């Protein structure tokens, strides 16, 4: 049986509740670092944390992991946040080499952001105050999967491991993803703080605005007259639903659709990206195509999703990653429902398994069974 | 406000009264192409077709023009059950520009009560974000419903053993040749197939409706093409039946549109009694029961 998460409304105001949570964090932890992405949620969290820091006359770290291939508006927002309250801010802006999945190209399935020797084609120059080398002991460095190499989550993990007894503040909201919230909130990370999780070396990750809805976020931004990424305005004007509107990286398997609108929103960023990474034009043209990157419809040349998957696997250009897929698919059921999802992983170059396959019997078979019984 | 089940005259009266009461300077009417109203109001009025709502040429201009002196009327625009559909989202932008909003819909939903959330989102989009339908909302919002009197019955025709066997063979063939096709095509095709058993029972003095023109008779209309401007001339049965259904529409919306446009309220379904017809008959009865239950719960329009 699947247990369902449900929102329960209380009389408390989310803003006051978050301020109390932050006060508790400041009372218990000496070292506090707020993670920012340039998005609306981390903008709110950073402002709330800075207000508390200002009240207590303290400094907090403001951490931004720069993936290089991001909207220009994101960078503007990050600069704005880092300069919002300089006397209370300790900027931690990482700009060094790590691997990112490039969904748009098989030929260049991974992008090494800030790759050494390629500074002429970097999306932009590094910031003068940024941290340009890994600030931890290389011998102690951990890598989750050696096949994939040193990636985004490895940077986060090593950064956190290197900062003992620290409270890391993250702008995760439960309504963004109930399942993700369930995963992080299983066990309190400290005392009865069910809005925190335990990390290594006495550190914790805290989610002080976990109970905010999107309208709480926008109201706070409006009330506090905060600046926010222009991308939200572009998306809003374009008629996108308020729950679809989000700012993220431009390349990985969950955000490639951003490439479709990028030339319209930020033509200069698109131009630079074309020179920087392979496959960008394909992403722009086919990011929302049902028969291409959305993998919703079977191309006409194939009789089944299984046939299409076998073709994609056979012609997969990178032998190392091909092995990862083969090993993973060997554990799956052999049906059309599963094969369609496998095609999606192959098309989007998801060797990291960020879009996991629901390995279950084909629901179409259930529908046929239902109609047999009725008719 | 949301008003369900009003006639064109009642809509006209309400819009006119609203404009006078609130000193409205301009009315914007968002309407679906099959249901273009013709309101006579004491101020300027502009009609925008449902599929044009999303176009840039309207979008930015309307965002500039619509303010608190304007009334936005949404007429019969419940066209998809996808609550986050782009056209709805664009309509929200217009509606959020003014507090004067009137939503007209003939039926409260397409399939079930959850669809009503789309109409509630028109009134106040953020308030109901992520929420499912609750009866409490009917009391909280200005929603009134005018119940629709309705009569429906099934008339069974006799089916012989040979026809029953033929039905079984056809069914097996449809399943056997399904290939990559959607399994939902099996009942659709079977429903059409049994129509041939109904053909000999079609009387020239009665009005019928079918899914397509295969019956090739002048008194059998289709859901895509019908003109019931003078339906009563064909009705001679003792019960005063408006129309006899030979096949149900494939899409619920097509059937609802037919009911809205034709004004037919006394219907019969000519059923073979075979499982596929029984299924469609039951589905329709259940749908109408949901509509009736909703009417019973909502405030009545006086």
XYZ file of C-alpha atoms in Angstrom:
677
model
C 0.000 0.000 0.000
C 1.253 3.479 -0.835
C 0.925 5.964 2.015
C -0.158 9.401 0.840
C 1.275 12.627 2.183
C -1.286 15.247 2.991
C -0.984 18.945 3.794
C -2.512 19.864 7.150
C -3.256 23.520 7.823
C -2.537 25.014 11.260
C -3.135 28.477 12.700
C 0.541 29.386 12.466
C 1.797 31.838 9.888
C 4.608 30.302 7.805
C 6.718 33.448 7.961
C 6.677 33.583 11.756
C 7.283 29.833 11.966
C 10.326 30.136 9.674
C 11.740 33.044 11.675
C 11.450 30.943 14.852
C 13.203 28.034 13.149
C 16.021 30.321 12.033
C 16.403 31.752 15.514
C 16.742 28.236 16.890
C 19.412 27.439 14.294
C 21.332 30.623 15.103
C 21.095 29.842 18.849
C 22.440 26.309 18.446
C 24.963 26.599 15.610
C 27.982 28.789 15.324
C 28.562 28.090 11.639
C 25.683 28.712 9.258
C 25.752 28.464 5.490
C 22.808 29.219 3.233
C 22.779 27.612 -0.217
C 21.550 29.791 -3.048
C 20.648 28.965 -6.629
C 19.345 32.281 -7.909
C 15.790 30.949 -7.720
C 12.886 32.415 -5.786
C 12.991 29.993 -2.835
C 16.637 30.488 -2.025
C 16.159 34.254 -2.453
C 13.549 34.171 0.303
C 15.636 31.928 2.532
C 18.781 34.030 2.087
C 16.907 37.195 2.989
C 15.336 35.625 6.081
C 18.703 34.250 7.221
C 20.411 37.611 6.619
C 17.758 39.402 8.676
C 18.456 37.066 11.616
C 22.233 37.406 11.153
C 21.870 41.173 11.084
C 19.789 41.119 14.256
C 22.425 39.038 16.029
C 25.377 40.873 14.483
C 26.760 37.705 12.925
C 28.124 36.547 9.579
C 26.740 33.640 7.578
C 28.196 31.849 4.589
C 26.363 32.252 1.302
C 27.126 29.298 -0.933
C 26.653 29.184 -4.695
C 27.875 26.268 -6.783
C 28.361 27.825 -10.212
C 27.592 25.349 -13.019
C 28.811 27.834 -15.657
C 25.940 26.962 -18.056
C 23.230 28.965 -16.315
C 21.051 31.935 -17.196
C 22.728 35.328 -17.034
C 19.788 36.366 -14.850
C 20.804 33.698 -12.335
C 24.250 35.235 -12.021
C 22.768 38.704 -11.599
C 20.525 37.351 -8.852
C 23.408 35.605 -7.081
C 25.462 38.829 -7.129
C 22.457 40.706 -5.769
C 22.015 38.251 -2.895
C 25.714 38.203 -2.025
C 25.680 41.996 -1.804
C 22.357 42.345 -0.045
C 23.896 42.621 3.389
C 27.707 42.488 2.944
C 28.495 43.048 6.627
C 26.659 39.807 7.460
C 27.715 37.789 4.426
C 30.647 35.548 3.834
C 30.492 34.724 0.093
C 31.351 31.148 -0.956
C 31.119 31.113 -4.754
C 32.581 27.914 -6.240
C 33.910 28.134 -9.800
C 36.014 25.065 -10.490
C 35.912 22.046 -12.727
C 33.327 19.302 -12.268
C 31.164 17.162 -14.567
C 27.624 17.920 -15.689
C 25.373 15.693 -17.792
C 24.746 17.137 -21.239
C 21.342 15.833 -22.316
C 21.545 17.461 -25.720
C 24.506 15.554 -27.150
C 25.827 11.992 -27.354
C 29.122 13.189 -28.784
C 29.692 15.324 -25.715
C 27.603 13.536 -23.108
C 29.323 15.317 -20.282
C 30.302 18.899 -19.911
C 33.251 19.791 -17.731
C 32.179 23.154 -16.487
C 35.035 25.643 -15.990
C 37.272 23.186 -17.833
C 40.892 24.170 -17.628
C 42.403 25.292 -20.917
C 39.032 26.231 -22.357
C 38.716 29.609 -20.689
C 38.298 31.289 -24.064
C 34.953 29.599 -24.580
C 33.683 29.666 -21.007
C 30.212 31.161 -20.774
C 31.711 34.057 -18.854
C 34.844 34.928 -16.892
C 35.261 33.753 -13.342
C 34.349 36.172 -10.578
C 37.322 37.889 -8.887
C 36.186 36.789 -5.415
C 35.151 33.257 -6.281
C 36.832 30.071 -5.016
C 38.653 28.644 -8.013
C 40.144 25.470 -6.547
C 38.625 22.700 -4.482
C 38.958 23.884 -0.882
C 39.506 20.437 0.621
C 42.193 17.800 0.870
C 42.254 15.883 -2.457
C 43.244 12.674 -0.704
C 40.107 12.776 1.394
C 37.898 13.584 -1.602
C 34.938 11.260 -2.200
C 33.365 10.395 -5.565
C 30.010 8.599 -5.587
C 30.476 6.842 -8.902
C 33.901 6.552 -10.474
C 32.355 5.807 -13.905
C 30.530 9.101 -13.916
C 33.420 11.071 -12.470
C 33.395 14.023 -10.120
C 29.943 15.581 -10.447
C 27.584 18.163 -8.975
C 26.547 16.103 -5.943
C 30.171 15.189 -5.228
C 31.018 18.883 -4.898
C 28.142 19.358 -2.457
C 29.063 16.255 -0.465
C 32.752 17.138 -0.160
C 31.945 20.717 0.704
C 29.603 19.619 3.489
C 32.021 16.972 4.786
C 34.690 19.618 4.988
C 32.593 21.891 7.195
C 32.016 20.232 10.585
C 29.324 21.381 13.054
C 27.637 23.548 10.472
C 23.972 24.180 9.744
C 23.411 24.197 5.978
C 20.226 26.067 5.095
C 18.385 24.858 1.994
C 15.293 26.402 0.389
C 13.501 23.094 -0.247
C 9.725 23.331 -0.052
C 7.524 20.284 0.555
C 4.901 21.285 -2.020
C 7.543 21.298 -4.770
C 7.898 17.560 -4.329
C 6.082 15.664 -1.598
C 8.147 12.554 -2.264
C 11.407 14.442 -1.963
C 10.132 15.938 1.267
C 9.206 12.502 2.587
C 12.727 11.317 1.813
C 14.432 14.141 3.699
C 12.045 14.328 6.657
C 12.057 10.694 7.789
C 14.278 11.365 10.811
C 14.978 14.707 12.499
C 18.603 15.760 12.044
C 18.830 17.474 15.391
C 16.615 17.326 18.514
C 12.983 17.449 17.385
C 13.737 19.540 14.309
C 11.807 17.410 11.825
C 12.669 20.057 9.217
C 16.337 19.051 9.303
C 18.476 16.042 8.372
C 21.739 14.772 9.754
C 24.997 15.130 7.821
C 28.535 13.997 8.634
C 30.832 15.587 11.246
C 28.031 17.003 13.395
C 26.561 19.090 10.590
C 22.909 19.270 9.625
C 20.866 20.343 6.602
C 17.890 22.555 7.524
C 14.761 23.386 5.526
C 13.318 26.451 7.325
C 10.789 27.315 4.592
C 9.677 23.718 3.947
C 5.994 24.558 4.596
C 5.734 27.593 2.285
C 3.512 27.516 -0.758
C 4.523 29.295 -3.946
C 2.194 32.200 -3.174
C 3.823 32.645 0.254
C 7.156 32.908 -1.545
C 5.946 35.476 -4.078
C 4.133 37.498 -1.421
C 7.298 37.658 0.683
C 9.350 38.771 -2.318
C 6.757 41.459 -3.017
C 6.428 42.609 0.609
C 10.181 42.798 1.115
C 10.692 44.426 -2.305
C 13.307 41.825 -3.194
C 14.827 41.522 -6.640
C 14.191 38.204 -8.427
C 15.442 36.511 -11.578
C 14.063 38.051 -14.780
C 13.492 34.567 -16.149
C 10.368 34.288 -13.989
C 8.907 37.354 -15.715
C 9.755 35.963 -19.156
C 8.109 32.649 -18.312
C 5.085 34.342 -16.781
C 4.590 36.545 -19.840
C 4.924 33.490 -22.028
C 1.819 32.131 -20.286
C 3.497 29.336 -18.346
C 1.648 28.157 -15.271
C 2.988 29.506 -11.986
C 3.848 26.001 -10.837
C 5.847 25.336 -14.028
C 7.930 28.443 -13.542
C 11.330 27.518 -12.226
C 14.900 28.528 -12.788
C 17.509 25.817 -13.038
C 20.585 24.795 -14.992
C 20.264 24.620 -18.780
C 21.559 21.201 -19.644
C 20.733 18.263 -17.430
C 17.968 15.705 -18.052
C 15.353 17.569 -16.057
C 16.002 21.058 -17.372
C 16.884 20.695 -21.072
C 13.429 22.043 -22.015
C 14.748 25.472 -20.982
C 16.790 25.422 -24.213
C 13.605 25.774 -26.291
C 12.860 29.243 -24.945
C 16.415 30.342 -24.179
C 17.020 32.299 -27.461
C 13.834 34.234 -26.754
C 14.615 34.946 -23.091
C 18.387 35.430 -23.191
C 19.745 35.536 -26.766
C 23.292 36.326 -25.668
C 23.396 33.380 -23.249
C 22.126 31.128 -26.055
C 24.802 32.377 -28.408
C 27.558 31.694 -25.912
C 26.101 28.283 -25.102
C 26.116 27.318 -28.798
C 29.861 27.898 -28.886
C 30.479 26.269 -25.536
C 28.572 22.954 -25.689
C 27.638 20.494 -28.426
C 24.012 19.644 -29.182
C 22.512 22.942 -28.022
C 20.691 23.586 -31.278
C 19.198 20.082 -31.166
C 17.985 20.806 -27.636
C 16.491 24.084 -28.779
C 14.671 22.538 -31.742
C 13.554 19.249 -30.242
C 13.362 19.871 -26.472
C 9.585 19.822 -26.539
C 9.038 17.427 -29.460
C 6.960 14.372 -28.599
C 8.894 12.083 -30.926
C 12.267 13.449 -29.937
C 13.418 14.587 -26.518
C 10.070 14.255 -24.795
C 9.984 10.595 -25.904
C 6.184 10.463 -25.825
C 5.490 9.056 -29.292
C 7.194 6.161 -30.994
C 9.001 7.224 -34.201
C 7.373 5.659 -37.261
C 10.418 3.598 -38.235
C 9.895 1.267 -35.272
C 7.200 -1.253 -34.478
C 7.662 -1.200 -30.731
C 9.411 0.657 -27.944
C 11.527 -2.442 -27.392
C 12.728 -2.320 -30.992
C 13.491 1.400 -30.636
C 15.349 0.817 -27.372
C 17.436 -1.963 -28.910
C 18.372 0.354 -31.771
C 19.324 3.198 -29.431
C 21.369 0.882 -27.268
C 23.110 -0.759 -30.242
C 24.111 2.585 -31.708
C 24.995 4.276 -28.413
C 28.317 5.989 -29.133
C 30.025 5.839 -25.740
C 31.021 2.231 -24.873
C 31.566 2.961 -21.163
C 28.163 4.509 -20.663
C 26.577 1.872 -22.867
C 27.703 -0.720 -20.329
C 26.006 1.254 -17.542
C 22.711 1.154 -19.459
C 23.055 -2.526 -20.352
C 23.725 -3.470 -16.752
C 20.768 -1.394 -15.524
C 18.302 -2.621 -18.148
C 19.201 -6.267 -17.481
C 17.443 -5.907 -14.110
C 14.238 -4.522 -15.675
C 11.054 -6.233 -16.826
C 10.740 -6.730 -20.569
C 7.602 -4.876 -21.649
C 6.581 -1.839 -23.689
C 5.908 0.358 -20.665
C 9.401 -0.181 -19.274
C 11.029 -0.026 -22.736
C 9.526 3.426 -23.361
C 11.157 4.739 -20.191
C 14.428 3.085 -21.143
C 14.270 4.924 -24.489
C 13.844 8.165 -22.553
C 16.947 7.460 -20.502
C 18.928 6.683 -23.652
C 17.697 9.722 -25.580
C 18.367 12.034 -22.641
C 21.706 10.462 -21.952
C 20.639 9.684 -18.394
C 23.427 7.306 -17.450
C 23.229 8.688 -13.918
C 19.690 7.313 -13.502
C 18.217 10.652 -12.453
C 14.984 9.702 -14.219
C 14.497 6.238 -12.722
C 12.515 3.657 -14.649
C 9.263 2.496 -13.045
C 9.878 -1.190 -13.343
C 6.361 -2.606 -13.327
C 3.968 -4.600 -15.523
C 2.555 -2.776 -18.534
C -0.642 -0.861 -17.527
C -1.894 -1.336 -21.094
C -2.223 -5.055 -20.372
C -4.424 -4.170 -17.372
C -6.626 -2.013 -19.611
C -7.014 -4.845 -22.115
C -7.955 -7.156 -19.233
C -10.553 -4.640 -18.023
C -12.174 -4.384 -21.464
C -12.205 -8.179 -21.852
C -14.161 -8.456 -18.618
C -16.634 -5.689 -19.505
C -17.219 -6.564 -23.134
C -19.506 34.688 -9.817
C -20.147 31.307 -11.407
C -23.537 30.588 -12.955
C -24.315 27.089 -14.196
C -27.095 26.067 -16.570
C -28.411 29.511 -17.620
C -30.112 30.095 -20.950
C -28.845 32.757 -23.372
C -31.608 35.136 -22.280
C -30.749 34.682 -18.609
C -27.062 35.284 -19.331
C -27.926 38.462 -21.248
C -30.073 39.740 -18.389
C -27.394 39.042 -15.811
C -24.545 40.667 -17.788
C -26.619 43.735 -18.515
C -27.628 44.132 -14.882
C -24.044 43.627 -13.744
C -22.727 46.343 -16.086
C -25.284 48.840 -14.833
C -24.799 47.974 -11.162
C -21.012 48.336 -11.206
C -20.626 51.037 -13.864
C -18.602 48.735 -16.127
C -16.800 50.569 -18.945
C -15.886 47.617 -21.119
C -16.852 43.937 -21.265
C -14.420 41.273 -22.507
C -16.111 38.012 -23.426
C -13.945 34.900 -23.694
C -16.046 32.272 -25.467
C -15.706 28.880 -27.107
C -16.355 28.987 -30.882
C -19.528 26.871 -30.736
C -21.042 29.169 -28.122
C -20.536 32.747 -29.209
C -22.985 34.867 -27.242
C -24.413 38.155 -28.443
C -24.786 40.413 -25.437
C -26.391 43.792 -25.623
C -24.709 45.958 -22.979
C -24.661 49.701 -22.223
C -20.886 49.903 -22.805
C -18.157 48.722 -25.171
C -17.859 44.943 -25.626
C -15.174 42.723 -27.195
C -15.420 39.009 -27.981
C -12.309 36.816 -27.924
C -12.477 33.231 -29.126
C -11.123 30.519 -26.803
C -8.294 29.446 -29.133
C -7.168 33.080 -29.564
C -6.762 33.656 -25.820
C -3.181 32.421 -25.887
C -2.045 34.593 -28.779
C 0.444 37.347 -28.171
C -1.635 39.789 -30.201
C -4.307 39.565 -27.512
C -2.191 38.709 -24.506
C -0.183 41.889 -23.959
C -2.922 44.217 -25.163
C -5.488 42.700 -22.825
C -3.089 42.796 -19.881
C -2.808 46.525 -20.490
C -6.485 47.153 -21.125
C -8.256 45.060 -18.497
C -8.602 46.860 -15.192
C -11.126 47.205 -12.388
C -13.545 49.088 -14.638
C -13.840 46.049 -16.901
C -15.933 42.917 -16.695
C -14.522 39.643 -17.992
C -17.128 37.065 -18.993
C -15.969 33.495 -19.543
C -18.589 31.726 -21.629
C -18.592 27.916 -21.935
C -14.797 27.664 -21.890
C -14.501 24.409 -19.922
C -12.894 22.493 -22.794
C -10.297 20.259 -21.187
C -9.882 18.543 -17.841
C -6.239 19.599 -17.632
C -6.338 22.260 -14.948
C -2.892 23.619 -15.881
C -3.680 23.914 -19.580
C -2.007 26.906 -21.240
C -5.275 28.491 -22.433
C -6.642 28.423 -18.898
C -3.429 29.958 -17.607
C -3.685 32.831 -20.052
C -7.339 33.356 -19.100
C -6.222 33.557 -15.435
C -3.916 36.440 -16.325
C -6.829 38.399 -17.779
C -9.183 37.518 -14.956
C -6.648 38.504 -12.308
C -6.655 42.057 -13.703
C -10.183 42.794 -12.468
C -12.527 41.884 -9.643
C -15.471 41.769 -12.067
C -15.701 38.217 -13.367
C -18.669 36.192 -14.533
C -18.226 32.543 -15.457
C -20.993 30.828 -17.418
C -21.074 27.100 -17.968
C -24.012 24.921 -18.910
C -22.829 21.787 -17.080
C -20.807 22.093 -13.870
C -18.096 19.726 -15.117
C -16.949 17.583 -18.031
C -16.591 14.283 -16.184
C -16.774 14.858 -12.465
C -16.662 17.456 -9.697
C -12.884 17.845 -9.875
C -13.354 19.716 -13.170
C -15.247 22.400 -11.279
C -11.901 23.432 -9.774
C -11.072 24.890 -13.210
C -14.027 27.261 -12.856
C -13.042 28.082 -9.275
C -9.509 28.832 -10.498
C -11.064 31.346 -12.913
C -12.581 33.141 -9.935
C -9.502 33.059 -7.759
C -6.614 31.091 -9.132
C -4.120 30.966 -6.291
C -6.660 30.322 -3.560
C -7.376 26.799 -4.755
C -3.948 25.906 -6.052
C -3.244 22.212 -5.511
C -6.606 21.644 -3.835
C -9.159 19.033 -4.821
C -12.868 19.701 -4.944
C -14.688 20.052 -1.640
C -18.377 20.776 -1.090
C -17.360 23.583 1.282
C -16.180 25.625 -1.714
C -19.771 25.792 -2.968
C -20.722 27.704 0.171
C -17.596 29.890 0.143
C -17.936 31.140 -3.436
C -20.692 32.889 -5.353
C -21.893 29.857 -7.328
C -25.466 29.275 -8.398
C -26.921 26.501 -10.453
C -30.049 26.215 -12.511
C -31.059 22.541 -12.569
C -31.821 20.980 -15.950
C -34.984 18.862 -16.249
C -34.004 15.655 -17.982
C -35.504 12.333 -19.054
C -33.483 9.378 -20.238
C -34.405 5.757 -20.863
C -32.991 2.803 -22.769
C -35.092 0.865 -25.253
C -33.862 -2.616 -25.951
C -34.151 -4.258 -29.327
C -34.130 -8.024 -29.781
C -30.855 -9.661 -30.783
C -30.790 -13.181 -32.222
C -28.199 -15.895 -31.552
C -26.494 -15.359 -34.892
C -25.990 -11.667 -34.130
C -24.724 -12.449 -30.626
C -22.166 -14.868 -32.110
C -21.150 -12.308 -34.716
C -20.601 -9.792 -31.895
C -18.318 -12.266 -30.088
C -16.310 -12.924 -33.245
C -15.897 -9.206 -33.896
C -14.801 -8.629 -30.318
C -12.166 -11.366 -30.525
C -10.925 -10.001 -33.843
C -10.559 -6.510 -32.382
C -8.510 -7.793 -29.475
C -6.442 -10.041 -31.734
C -5.592 -7.201 -34.132
C -5.041 -4.556 -31.495
C -1.299 -4.275 -32.186
C 0.038 -0.946 -30.867
C -3.381 0.668 -30.850
C -4.966 2.069 -27.726
C -7.075 -0.655 -26.020
C -9.852 1.919 -25.555
C -10.499 1.631 -29.310
C -12.039 -1.827 -28.745
C -15.271 -0.631 -27.050
C -15.426 2.340 -29.443
C -15.321 0.077 -32.500
C -17.687 -2.473 -30.996
C -20.214 0.251 -30.200
C -20.126 1.285 -33.850
C -20.300 -2.328 -35.002
C -23.562 -3.106 -33.149
C -25.148 -0.103 -34.861
C -25.955 -2.341 -37.828
C -28.377 -4.310 -35.645
C -30.144 -1.032 -34.862
C -30.515 0.123 -38.455
C -33.711 -1.872 -39.213
C -35.326 -0.296 -36.135
C -34.855 3.296 -37.328
C -38.265 4.844 -37.972
C -38.732 7.667 -40.477
C -40.904 9.704 -38.103
C -38.332 9.983 -35.312
C -35.121 12.003 -34.825
C -31.898 10.057 -34.191
C -28.284 10.893 -33.449
C -25.225 8.742 -34.183
C -21.451 8.958 -34.038
C -21.019 9.198 -37.819
C -22.970 9.248 -41.078
C -22.882 5.475 -41.771
C -26.664 5.056 -41.341
C -27.124 7.327 -44.343
C -30.628 8.427 -43.408
C -31.969 11.998 -43.406
C -33.335 11.781 -39.869
C -30.043 10.533 -38.369
C -27.826 13.428 -37.334
C -24.221 13.137 -36.144
C -22.430 14.817 -33.258
C -20.295 16.720 -35.752
C -23.146 17.831 -37.951
C -26.634 18.566 -36.747
C -29.253 21.172 -37.203
C -32.159 20.813 -34.878
C -33.700 24.158 -35.657
C -37.117 22.616 -35.796
C -36.802 19.233 -34.110
C -40.411 19.025 -33.009
C -41.600 18.486 -36.583
C -40.101 15.035 -36.461
C -41.339 14.077 -33.032
C -44.516 12.079 -33.092
C -43.997 9.533 -30.344
C -46.379 9.448 -27.437
C -43.648 10.249 -24.877
C -42.543 13.384 -26.743
C -38.962 12.090 -27.039
C -36.678 14.732 -28.541
C -34.129 12.352 -29.988
C -33.058 8.709 -29.946
C -29.383 7.927 -29.453
C -28.010 5.238 -31.730
C -24.392 5.649 -30.602
C -22.979 7.740 -27.800
C -20.324 10.290 -28.710
C -16.744 9.155 -28.285
C -15.852 12.282 -26.288
C -18.023 13.380 -23.390
C -17.559 16.996 -24.472
C -19.156 16.281 -27.881
C -22.182 14.793 -26.184
C -22.425 17.716 -23.753
C -22.163 20.175 -26.658
C -24.966 18.351 -28.440
C -27.191 18.632 -25.337
C -26.329 22.333 -24.926
C -26.947 23.275 -28.551
C -29.930 21.076 -29.361
C -31.852 21.797 -26.179
C -32.944 18.152 -26.206
C -33.970 17.032 -22.746
C -35.960 13.851 -23.386
C -33.708 11.169 -24.793
C -33.814 7.484 -25.453
C -30.959 5.130 -26.169
C -31.615 2.327 -28.636
C -29.716 -0.531 -27.032
C -28.937 -4.004 -28.319
C -28.529 -5.171 -24.737
C -25.065 -6.462 -25.714
C -22.301 -5.761 -23.159
C -20.857 -2.822 -25.094
C -24.205 -1.002 -25.239
C -24.860 -1.846 -21.604
C -21.515 -0.305 -20.730
C -22.195 2.966 -22.585
C -25.715 3.133 -21.158
C -24.464 2.696 -17.616
C -21.653 5.212 -18.124
C -24.142 7.853 -19.231
C -26.546 7.139 -16.357
C -23.656 7.429 -13.882
C -22.550 10.721 -15.425
C -26.023 12.177 -15.257
C -26.292 10.992 -11.642
C -23.110 12.936 -10.825
C -24.565 16.051 -12.457
C -27.854 15.631 -10.543
C -26.015 15.095 -7.257
C -24.107 18.300 -7.867
C -27.305 20.222 -8.631
C -28.767 18.958 -5.356
C -25.759 20.267 -3.397
C -25.369 23.699 -4.989
C -27.453 26.846 -4.409
C -30.221 27.216 -6.909
C -30.415 30.094 -9.336
C -33.683 31.972 -8.880
